CSV table of C-alpha atoms in Angstrom, one decimal:
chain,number,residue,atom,x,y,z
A,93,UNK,CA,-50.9,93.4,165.8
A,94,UNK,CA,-49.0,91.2,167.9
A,95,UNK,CA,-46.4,93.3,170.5
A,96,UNK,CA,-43.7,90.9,169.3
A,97,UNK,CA,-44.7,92.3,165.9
A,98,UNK,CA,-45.1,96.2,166.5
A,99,UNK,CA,-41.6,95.9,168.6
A,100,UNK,CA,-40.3,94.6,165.4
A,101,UNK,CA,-41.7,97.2,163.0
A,102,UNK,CA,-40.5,100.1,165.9
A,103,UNK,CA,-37.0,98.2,165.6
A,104,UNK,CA,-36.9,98.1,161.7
A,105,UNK,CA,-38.1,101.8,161.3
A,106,UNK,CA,-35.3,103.2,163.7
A,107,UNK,CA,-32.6,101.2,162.1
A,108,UNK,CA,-33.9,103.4,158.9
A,109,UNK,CA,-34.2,106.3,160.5
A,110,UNK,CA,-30.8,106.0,161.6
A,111,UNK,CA,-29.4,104.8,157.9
A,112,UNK,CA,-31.1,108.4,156.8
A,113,UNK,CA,-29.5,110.0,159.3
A,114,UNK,CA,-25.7,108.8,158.5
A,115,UNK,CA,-26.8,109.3,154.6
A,116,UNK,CA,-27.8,112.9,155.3
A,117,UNK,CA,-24.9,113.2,156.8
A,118,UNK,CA,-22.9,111.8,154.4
A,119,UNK,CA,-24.1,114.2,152.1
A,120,UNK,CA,-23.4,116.9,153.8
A,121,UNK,CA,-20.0,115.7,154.2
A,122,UNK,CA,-19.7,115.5,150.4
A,123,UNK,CA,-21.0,119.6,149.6
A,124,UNK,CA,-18.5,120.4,152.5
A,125,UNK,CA,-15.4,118.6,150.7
A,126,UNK,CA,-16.5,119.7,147.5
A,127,UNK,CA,-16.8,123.1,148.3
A,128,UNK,CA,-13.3,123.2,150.0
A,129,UNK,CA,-11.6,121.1,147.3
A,130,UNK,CA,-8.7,122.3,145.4
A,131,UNK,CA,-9.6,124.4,142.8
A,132,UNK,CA,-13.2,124.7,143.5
A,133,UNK,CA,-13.7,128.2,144.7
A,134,UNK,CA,-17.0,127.6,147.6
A,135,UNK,CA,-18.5,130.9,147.7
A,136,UNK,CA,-18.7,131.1,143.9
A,137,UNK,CA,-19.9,127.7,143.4
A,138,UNK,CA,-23.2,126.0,143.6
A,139,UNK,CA,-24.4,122.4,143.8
A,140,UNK,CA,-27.9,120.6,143.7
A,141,UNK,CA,-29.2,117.1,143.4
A,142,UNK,CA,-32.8,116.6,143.3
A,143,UNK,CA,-34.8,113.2,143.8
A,144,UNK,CA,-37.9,113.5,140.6
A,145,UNK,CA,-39.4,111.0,142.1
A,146,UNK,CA,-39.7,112.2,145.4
A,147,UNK,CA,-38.8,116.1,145.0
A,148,UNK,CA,-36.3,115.3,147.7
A,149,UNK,CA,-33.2,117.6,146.9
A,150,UNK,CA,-30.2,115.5,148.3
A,151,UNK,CA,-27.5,117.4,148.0
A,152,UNK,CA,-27.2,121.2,147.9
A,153,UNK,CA,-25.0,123.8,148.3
A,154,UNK,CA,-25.5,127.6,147.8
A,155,UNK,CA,-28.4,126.9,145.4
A,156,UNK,CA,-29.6,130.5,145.3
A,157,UNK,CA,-26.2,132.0,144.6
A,158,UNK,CA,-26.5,133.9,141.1
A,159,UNK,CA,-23.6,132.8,138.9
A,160,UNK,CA,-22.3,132.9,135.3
A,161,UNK,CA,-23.7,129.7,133.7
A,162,UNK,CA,-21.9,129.6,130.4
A,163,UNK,CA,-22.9,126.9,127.8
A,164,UNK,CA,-25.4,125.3,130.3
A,165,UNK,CA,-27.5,128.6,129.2
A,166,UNK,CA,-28.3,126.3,126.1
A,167,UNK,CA,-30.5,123.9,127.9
A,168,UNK,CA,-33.0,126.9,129.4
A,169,UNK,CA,-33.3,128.1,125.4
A,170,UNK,CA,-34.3,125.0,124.4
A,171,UNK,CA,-36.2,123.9,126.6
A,172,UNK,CA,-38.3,127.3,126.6
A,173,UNK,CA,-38.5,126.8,123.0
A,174,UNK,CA,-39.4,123.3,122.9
A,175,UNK,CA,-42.4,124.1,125.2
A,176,UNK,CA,-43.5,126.6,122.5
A,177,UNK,CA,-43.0,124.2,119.0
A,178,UNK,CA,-42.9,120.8,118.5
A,179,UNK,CA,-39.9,119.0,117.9
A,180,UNK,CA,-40.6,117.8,114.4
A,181,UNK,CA,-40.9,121.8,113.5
A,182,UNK,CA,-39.0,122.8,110.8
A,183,UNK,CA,-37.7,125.9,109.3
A,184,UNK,CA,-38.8,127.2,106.0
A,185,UNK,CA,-36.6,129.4,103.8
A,186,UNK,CA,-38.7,130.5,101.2
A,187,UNK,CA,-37.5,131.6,97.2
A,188,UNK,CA,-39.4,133.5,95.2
A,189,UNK,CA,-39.1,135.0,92.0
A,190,UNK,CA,-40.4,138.7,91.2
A,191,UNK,CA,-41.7,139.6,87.8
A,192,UNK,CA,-42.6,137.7,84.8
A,193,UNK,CA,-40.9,135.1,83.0
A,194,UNK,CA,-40.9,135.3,79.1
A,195,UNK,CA,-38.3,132.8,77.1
A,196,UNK,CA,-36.8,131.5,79.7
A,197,UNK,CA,-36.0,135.0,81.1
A,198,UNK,CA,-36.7,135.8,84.7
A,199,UNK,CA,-37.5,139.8,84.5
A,200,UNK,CA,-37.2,140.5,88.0
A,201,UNK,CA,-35.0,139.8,90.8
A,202,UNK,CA,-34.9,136.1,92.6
A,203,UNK,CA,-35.5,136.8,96.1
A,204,UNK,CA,-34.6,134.5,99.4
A,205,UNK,CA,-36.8,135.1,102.5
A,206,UNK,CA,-34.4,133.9,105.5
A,207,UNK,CA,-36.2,131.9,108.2
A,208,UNK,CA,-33.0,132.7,110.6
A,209,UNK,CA,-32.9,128.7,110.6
A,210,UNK,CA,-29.4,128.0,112.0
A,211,UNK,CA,-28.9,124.7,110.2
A,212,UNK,CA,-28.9,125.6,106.4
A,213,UNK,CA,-26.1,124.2,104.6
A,214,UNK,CA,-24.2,123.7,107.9
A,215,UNK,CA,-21.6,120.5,108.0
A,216,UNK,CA,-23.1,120.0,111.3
A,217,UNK,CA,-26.3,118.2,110.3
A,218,UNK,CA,-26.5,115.1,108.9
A,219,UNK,CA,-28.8,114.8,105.4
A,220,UNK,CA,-28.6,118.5,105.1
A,221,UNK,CA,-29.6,119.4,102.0
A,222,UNK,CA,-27.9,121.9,99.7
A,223,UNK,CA,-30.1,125.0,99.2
A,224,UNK,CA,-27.7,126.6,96.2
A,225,UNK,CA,-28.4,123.1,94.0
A,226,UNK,CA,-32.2,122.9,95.8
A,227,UNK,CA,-32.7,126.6,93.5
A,228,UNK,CA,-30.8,125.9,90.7
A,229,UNK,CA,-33.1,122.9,90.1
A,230,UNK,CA,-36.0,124.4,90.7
A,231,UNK,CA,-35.2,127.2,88.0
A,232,UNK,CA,-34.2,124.7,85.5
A,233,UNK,CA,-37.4,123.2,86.1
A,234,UNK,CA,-39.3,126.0,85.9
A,235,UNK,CA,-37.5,127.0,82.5
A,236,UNK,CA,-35.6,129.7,83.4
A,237,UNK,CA,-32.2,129.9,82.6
A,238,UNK,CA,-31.6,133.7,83.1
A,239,UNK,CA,-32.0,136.1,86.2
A,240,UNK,CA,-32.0,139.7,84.6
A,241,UNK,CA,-32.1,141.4,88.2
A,242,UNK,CA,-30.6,140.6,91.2
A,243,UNK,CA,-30.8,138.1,94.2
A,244,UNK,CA,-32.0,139.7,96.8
A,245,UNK,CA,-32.0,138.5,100.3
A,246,UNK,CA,-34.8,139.3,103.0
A,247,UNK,CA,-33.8,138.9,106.0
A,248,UNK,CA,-36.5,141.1,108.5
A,249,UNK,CA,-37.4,138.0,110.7
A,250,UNK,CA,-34.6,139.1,113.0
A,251,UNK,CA,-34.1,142.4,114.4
A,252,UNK,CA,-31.6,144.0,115.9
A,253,UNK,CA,-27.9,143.2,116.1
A,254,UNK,CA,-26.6,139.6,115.0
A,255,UNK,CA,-24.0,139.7,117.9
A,256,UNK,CA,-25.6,140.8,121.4
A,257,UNK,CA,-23.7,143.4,122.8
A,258,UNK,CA,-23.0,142.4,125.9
A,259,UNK,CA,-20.2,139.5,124.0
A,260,UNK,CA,-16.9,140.6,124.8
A,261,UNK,CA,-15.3,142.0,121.3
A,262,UNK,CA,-12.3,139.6,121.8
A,263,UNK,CA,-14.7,136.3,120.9
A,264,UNK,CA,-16.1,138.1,117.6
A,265,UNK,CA,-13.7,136.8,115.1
A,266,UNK,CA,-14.0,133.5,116.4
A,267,UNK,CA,-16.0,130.6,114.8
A,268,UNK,CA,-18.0,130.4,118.2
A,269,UNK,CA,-18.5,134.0,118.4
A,270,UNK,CA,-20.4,134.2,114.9
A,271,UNK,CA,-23.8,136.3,115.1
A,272,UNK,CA,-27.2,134.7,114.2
A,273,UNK,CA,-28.6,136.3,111.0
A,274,UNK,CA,-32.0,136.2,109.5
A,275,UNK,CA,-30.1,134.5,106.7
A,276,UNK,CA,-27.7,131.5,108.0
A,277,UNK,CA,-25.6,130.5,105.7
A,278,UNK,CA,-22.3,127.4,106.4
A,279,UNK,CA,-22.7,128.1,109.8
A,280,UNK,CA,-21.6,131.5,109.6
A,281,UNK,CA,-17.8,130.9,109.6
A,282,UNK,CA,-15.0,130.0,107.4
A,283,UNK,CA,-12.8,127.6,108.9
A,284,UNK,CA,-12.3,129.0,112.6
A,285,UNK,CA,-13.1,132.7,111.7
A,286,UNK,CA,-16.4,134.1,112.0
A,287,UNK,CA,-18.4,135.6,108.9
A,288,UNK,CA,-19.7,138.9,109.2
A,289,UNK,CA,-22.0,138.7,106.2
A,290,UNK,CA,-23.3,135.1,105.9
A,291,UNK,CA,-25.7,136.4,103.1
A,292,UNK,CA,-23.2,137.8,101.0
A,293,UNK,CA,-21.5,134.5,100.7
A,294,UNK,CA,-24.7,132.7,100.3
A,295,UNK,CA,-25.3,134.8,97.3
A,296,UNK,CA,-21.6,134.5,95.9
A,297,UNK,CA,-22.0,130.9,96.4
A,298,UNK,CA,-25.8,130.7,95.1
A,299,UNK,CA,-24.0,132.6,91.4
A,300,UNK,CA,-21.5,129.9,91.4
A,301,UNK,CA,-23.8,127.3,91.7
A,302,UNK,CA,-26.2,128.8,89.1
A,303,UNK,CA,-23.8,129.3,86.4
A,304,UNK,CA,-22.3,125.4,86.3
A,305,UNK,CA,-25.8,124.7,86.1
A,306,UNK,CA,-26.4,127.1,82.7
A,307,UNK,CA,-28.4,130.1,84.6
A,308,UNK,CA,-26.6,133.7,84.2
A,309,UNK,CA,-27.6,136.5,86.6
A,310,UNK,CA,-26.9,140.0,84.7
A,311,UNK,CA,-27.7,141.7,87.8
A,312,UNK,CA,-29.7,144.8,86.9
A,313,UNK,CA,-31.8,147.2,88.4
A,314,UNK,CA,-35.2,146.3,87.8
A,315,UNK,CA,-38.8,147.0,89.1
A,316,UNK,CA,-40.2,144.8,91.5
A,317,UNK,CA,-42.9,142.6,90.0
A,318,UNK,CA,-45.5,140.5,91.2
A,319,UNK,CA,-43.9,137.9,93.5
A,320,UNK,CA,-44.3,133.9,92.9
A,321,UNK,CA,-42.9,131.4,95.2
A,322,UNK,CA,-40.8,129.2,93.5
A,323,UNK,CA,-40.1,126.4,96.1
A,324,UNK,CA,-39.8,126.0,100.1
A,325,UNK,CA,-36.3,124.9,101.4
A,326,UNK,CA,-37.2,123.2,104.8
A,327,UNK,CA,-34.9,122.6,107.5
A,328,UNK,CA,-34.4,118.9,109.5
A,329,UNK,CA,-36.7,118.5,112.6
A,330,UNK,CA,-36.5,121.3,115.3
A,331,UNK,CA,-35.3,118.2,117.7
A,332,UNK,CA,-31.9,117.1,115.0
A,333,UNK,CA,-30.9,121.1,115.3
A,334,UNK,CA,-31.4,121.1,119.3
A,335,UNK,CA,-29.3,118.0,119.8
A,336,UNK,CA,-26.6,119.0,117.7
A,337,UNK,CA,-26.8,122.0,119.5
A,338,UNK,CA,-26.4,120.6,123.0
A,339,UNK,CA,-24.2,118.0,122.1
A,340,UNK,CA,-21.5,120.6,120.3
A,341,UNK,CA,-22.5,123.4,122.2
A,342,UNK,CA,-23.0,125.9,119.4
A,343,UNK,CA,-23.7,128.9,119.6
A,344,UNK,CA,-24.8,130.8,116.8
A,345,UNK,CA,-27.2,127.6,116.8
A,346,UNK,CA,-28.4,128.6,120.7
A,347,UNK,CA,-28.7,132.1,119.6
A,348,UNK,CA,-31.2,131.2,116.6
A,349,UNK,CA,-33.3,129.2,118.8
A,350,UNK,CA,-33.5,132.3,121.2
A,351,UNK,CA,-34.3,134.5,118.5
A,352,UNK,CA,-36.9,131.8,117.1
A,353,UNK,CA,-38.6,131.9,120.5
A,354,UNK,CA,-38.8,135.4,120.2
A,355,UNK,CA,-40.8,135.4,116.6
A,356,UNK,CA,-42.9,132.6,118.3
A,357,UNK,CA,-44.4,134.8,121.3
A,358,UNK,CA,-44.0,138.3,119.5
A,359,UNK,CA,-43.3,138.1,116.1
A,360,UNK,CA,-39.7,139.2,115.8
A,361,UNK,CA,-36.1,138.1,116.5
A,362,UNK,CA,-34.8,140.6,118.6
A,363,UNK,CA,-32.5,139.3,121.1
A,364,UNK,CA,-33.0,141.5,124.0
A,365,UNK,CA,-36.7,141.5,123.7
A,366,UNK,CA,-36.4,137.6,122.9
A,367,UNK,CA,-34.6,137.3,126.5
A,368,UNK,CA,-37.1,139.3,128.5
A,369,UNK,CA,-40.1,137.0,127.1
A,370,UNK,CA,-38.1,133.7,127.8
A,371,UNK,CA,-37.6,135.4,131.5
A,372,UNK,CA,-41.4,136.3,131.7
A,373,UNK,CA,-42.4,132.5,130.4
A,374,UNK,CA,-39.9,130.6,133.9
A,375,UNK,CA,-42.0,133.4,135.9
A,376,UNK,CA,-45.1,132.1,134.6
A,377,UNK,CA,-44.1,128.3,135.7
A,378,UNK,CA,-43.3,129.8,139.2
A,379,UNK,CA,-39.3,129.2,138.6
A,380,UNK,CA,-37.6,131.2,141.3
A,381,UNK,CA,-36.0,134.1,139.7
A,382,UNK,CA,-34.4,135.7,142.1
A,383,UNK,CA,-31.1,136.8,140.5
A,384,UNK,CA,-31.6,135.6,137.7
A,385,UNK,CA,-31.0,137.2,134.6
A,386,UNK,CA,-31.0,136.2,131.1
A,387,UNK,CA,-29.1,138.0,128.3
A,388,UNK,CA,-28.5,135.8,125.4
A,389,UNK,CA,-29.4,132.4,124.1
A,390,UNK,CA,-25.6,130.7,124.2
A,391,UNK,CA,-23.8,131.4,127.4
A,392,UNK,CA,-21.1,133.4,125.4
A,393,UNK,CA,-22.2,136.8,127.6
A,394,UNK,CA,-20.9,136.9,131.0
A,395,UNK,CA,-24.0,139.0,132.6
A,396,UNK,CA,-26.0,136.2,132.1
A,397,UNK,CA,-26.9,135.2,135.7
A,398,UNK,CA,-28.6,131.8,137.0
A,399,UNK,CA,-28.8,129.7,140.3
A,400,UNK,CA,-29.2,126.0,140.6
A,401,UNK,CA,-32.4,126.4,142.2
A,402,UNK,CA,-33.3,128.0,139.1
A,403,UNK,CA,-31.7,125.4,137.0
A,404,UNK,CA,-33.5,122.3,138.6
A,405,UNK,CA,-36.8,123.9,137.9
A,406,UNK,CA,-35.8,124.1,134.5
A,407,UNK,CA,-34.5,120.6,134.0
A,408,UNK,CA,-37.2,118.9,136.1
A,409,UNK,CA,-39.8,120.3,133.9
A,410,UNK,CA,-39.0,118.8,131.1
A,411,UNK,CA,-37.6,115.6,132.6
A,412,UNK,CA,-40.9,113.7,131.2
A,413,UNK,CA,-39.7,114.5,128.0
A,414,UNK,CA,-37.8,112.0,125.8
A,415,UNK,CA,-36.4,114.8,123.3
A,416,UNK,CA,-35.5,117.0,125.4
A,417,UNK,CA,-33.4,114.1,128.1
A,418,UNK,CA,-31.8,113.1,124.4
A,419,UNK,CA,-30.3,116.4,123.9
A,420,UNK,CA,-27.7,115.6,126.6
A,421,UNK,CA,-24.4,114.6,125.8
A,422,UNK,CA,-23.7,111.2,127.9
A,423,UNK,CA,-20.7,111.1,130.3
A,424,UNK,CA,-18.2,109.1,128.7
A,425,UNK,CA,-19.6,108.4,125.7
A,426,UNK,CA,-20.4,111.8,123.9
A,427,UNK,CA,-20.0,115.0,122.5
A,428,UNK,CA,-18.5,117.6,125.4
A,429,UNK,CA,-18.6,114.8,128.2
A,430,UNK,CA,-16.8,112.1,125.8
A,431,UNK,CA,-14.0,111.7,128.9
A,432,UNK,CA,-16.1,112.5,131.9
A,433,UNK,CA,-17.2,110.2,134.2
A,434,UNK,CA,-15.3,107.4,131.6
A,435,UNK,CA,-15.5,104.0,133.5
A,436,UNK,CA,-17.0,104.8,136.2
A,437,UNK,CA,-20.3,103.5,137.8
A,438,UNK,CA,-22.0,106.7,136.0
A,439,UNK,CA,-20.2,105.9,132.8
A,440,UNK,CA,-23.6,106.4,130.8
A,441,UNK,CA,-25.5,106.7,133.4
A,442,UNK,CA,-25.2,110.5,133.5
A,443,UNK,CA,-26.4,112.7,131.1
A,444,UNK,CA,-25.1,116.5,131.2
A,445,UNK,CA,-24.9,119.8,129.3
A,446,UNK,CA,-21.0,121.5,130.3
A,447,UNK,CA,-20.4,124.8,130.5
A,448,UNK,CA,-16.6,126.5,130.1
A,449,UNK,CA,-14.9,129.5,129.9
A,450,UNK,CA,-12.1,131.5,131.7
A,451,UNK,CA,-12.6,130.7,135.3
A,452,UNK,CA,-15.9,128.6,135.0
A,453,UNK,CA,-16.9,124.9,134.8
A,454,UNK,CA,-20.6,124.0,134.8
A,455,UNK,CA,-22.6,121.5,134.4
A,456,UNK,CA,-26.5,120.6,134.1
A,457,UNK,CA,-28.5,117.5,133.5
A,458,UNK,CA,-29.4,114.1,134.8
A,459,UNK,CA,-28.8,110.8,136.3
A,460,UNK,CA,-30.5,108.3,134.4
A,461,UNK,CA,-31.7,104.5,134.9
A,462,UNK,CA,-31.4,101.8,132.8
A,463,UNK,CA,-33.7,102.9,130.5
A,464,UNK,CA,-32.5,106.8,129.9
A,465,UNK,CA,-34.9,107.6,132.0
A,466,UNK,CA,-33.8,110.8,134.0
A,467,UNK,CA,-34.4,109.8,137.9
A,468,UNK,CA,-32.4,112.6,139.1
A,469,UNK,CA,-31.4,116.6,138.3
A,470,UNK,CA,-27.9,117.6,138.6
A,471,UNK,CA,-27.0,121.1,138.3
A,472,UNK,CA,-23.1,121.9,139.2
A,473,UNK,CA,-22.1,125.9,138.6
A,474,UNK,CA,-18.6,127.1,139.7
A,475,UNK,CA,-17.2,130.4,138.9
A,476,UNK,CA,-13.7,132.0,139.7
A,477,UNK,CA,-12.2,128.5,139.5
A,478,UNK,CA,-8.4,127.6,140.2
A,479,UNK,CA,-7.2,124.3,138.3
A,480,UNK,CA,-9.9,123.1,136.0
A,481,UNK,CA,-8.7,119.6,136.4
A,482,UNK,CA,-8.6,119.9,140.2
A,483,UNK,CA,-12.1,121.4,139.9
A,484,UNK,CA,-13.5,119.0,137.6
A,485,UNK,CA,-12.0,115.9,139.6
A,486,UNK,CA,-13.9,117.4,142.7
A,487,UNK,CA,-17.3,117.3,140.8
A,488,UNK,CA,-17.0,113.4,140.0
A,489,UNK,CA,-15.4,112.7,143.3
A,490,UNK,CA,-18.7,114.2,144.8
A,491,UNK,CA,-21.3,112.6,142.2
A,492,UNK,CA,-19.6,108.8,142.5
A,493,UNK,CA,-20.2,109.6,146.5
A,494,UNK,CA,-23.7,111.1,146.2
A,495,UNK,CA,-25.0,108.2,144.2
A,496,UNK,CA,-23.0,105.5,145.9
A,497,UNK,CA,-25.3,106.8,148.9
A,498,UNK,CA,-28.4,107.3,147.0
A,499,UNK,CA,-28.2,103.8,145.7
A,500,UNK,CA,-27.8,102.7,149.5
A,501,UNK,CA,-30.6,104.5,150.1
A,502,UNK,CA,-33.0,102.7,147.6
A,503,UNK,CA,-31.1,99.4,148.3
A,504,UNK,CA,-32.8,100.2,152.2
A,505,UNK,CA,-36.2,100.8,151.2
């Protein structure tokens, strides 16, 4: 190579270096104004921005503090349970009748074997099908048009409490601070109240439905017979429940899919035990733990514990996948991010999972390209928060900087 030639290439390679330089900079100008901003409190507050196509982390700032995650909790559960089933999986609520029928006559009881799916008859799914009418046809069909015992619900996939204790008892009654059940039923609420016993409304409904329909239950006490499945109700695709999950940020729907995990990798729903395997599973993919601690499946308990360093791991593992980048509500276009980031450069070019309650605002997703594809992992946690406004503002103030910067950066290259 001509000197005139390697001067050059020397020349062009410091005027880079230098451009990184300032951009690093830059950065860390950003995590310092974010961090002192109004209403962001610093030393409770974390921030990363990772690079998944270089592993570069551009942005960070105290990304192994352990802090209350809230709702973003909801992308580790699925994510953990979408490495275990595919996304087209679907429930199965099975019905069964249990003794003979003779004239029509069902002499037994008509039993229901919950699958703890969180989706059956909820208003939150489309092409959700009715399971009351799914049973009433499949008796008429059958030819029976009396239940001389009872209906009898199973629901032993789940054990333990529907509500994990550590929920503070002022959410209970509360829509969002319903229980998961081995039988779902109307998303276990009516109206904005929670339902105790979603079971015991399915069957009050399921009687209902049964009698327009020309089928009497006289509700006796009868020996179990011989059981015979009469049909399989099965749920929409694994993927339909996560995203309306994500993009509504329901819980009782986040605490089935923990629980499912839990059957998945031992057999049984029990919360606690459900949370201790998902823990064990991040350790396996070398996830750096340290601090954290997972307690439910939701958010809704404030001793659950993550850091962003834990969250990127999570999200940059299942970047590759299409599903799981889908679950995401877009910024400014959907579901709990409707009005963030709204005409702006990132208008839908960001997609997030928020995170809220008293004296928190999280969030945890991507940057995408044109194409959806997630290019970078952005994981925002702030705890003991002033103004949520003022702290919200200081998130986009810092991700319209960061990207303005990283774009620069790729505009160099």
């Amino acid at each position: 190579m001509k000197l005139k030639n390697i001067k050059s290439e020397i020349s062009r390679l410091m005027m880079l270096l230098a451009l990184l330089l300032v951009c690093i900079s830059v950065r860390a100008d950003v995590m310092e104004e974010f961090a002192a901003a109004r209403g962001v409190n610093g030393g409770q507050s974390a921030f990363i921005v990772l690079d998944l196509n270089s592993g570069e982390v551009i942005a960070s700032h105290n990304p192994a503090e352990p802090l209350v995650p809230a709702s973003i909790m909801k992308s580790v559960t699925t994510a953990a349970l979408l490495s275990h089933l595919d996304e087209d999986y679907r429930y199965e609520t099975k019905i069964y009748t249990e003794g003979p029928v003779r004239e029509g006559v069902l002499e037994g009881n008509l039993l229901v074997v919950g699958s703890g799916d969180p989706s059956l008859n909820s208003k939150y799914v489309d092409n959700n099908s009715d399971i009351c009418q799914e049973i009433a046809n499949a008796l008429r069909a059958a030819g029976i048009s009396q239940i001389k015992g009872k209906i009898v619900v199973d629901e032993e996939i789940w054990s333990g409490p529907s509500v994990p204790q550590s929920w503070m008892s002022g959410d209970l009654p509360h829509a969002y601070g319903t229980g998961s059940h081995g039988l779902n039923f109307e998303d276990n609420a009516s109206g904005s109240r929670s339902v105790a016993n979603p079971a015991a409304v399915f069957s009050t409904r399921l009687k209902s439905v049964l009698t327009r329909y020309g089928i009497s239950v006289t509700n006796e006490s009868l020996r179990q017979g011989d059981s015979k499945l009469l049909f399989t109700h099965t749920s929409v695709p694994l993927d339909e429940i996560m995203r309306s999950c994500m993009m509504r940020s329901d819980n009782q729907y986040a605490e089935a899919l923990l629980r499912t995990y839990g059957v998945v990798v031992n057999g049984k729903g029990n919360t606690e035990k459900s949370a201790r395997h998902e823990m064990e599973y991040w350790r396996k993919q070398k996830a750096p733990m340290s601090g954290v601690n997972i307690i439910d499946g939701s958010g809704l308990s404030r001793q659950n514990r993550v850091t962003a360093n834990f969250m990127a791991h999570v999200l940059a593992s299942k970047a590759s996948n299409p599903y799981y980048a889908s679950f995401f509500p877009l910024a400014g276009q959907e579901g709990t991010l409707k009005s963030f980031l709204a005409g702006t450069p990132l208008d839908g070019y960001v997609a997030m999972k928020t995170g809220s309650m008293r004296g928190i605002q999280c969030y945890a997703g991507y940057k995408l390209d044109d194409n959806y594809v997630p290019t970078h992992v952005i994981v925002v946690i702030m705890n003991e928060i002033g103004d949520r406004g003022r702290a919200r503002e200081a998130v986009k103030k810092a991700l319209l900087q960061l990207f303005a910067s990283s774009d620069n950066d790729s505009s160099q290259n």
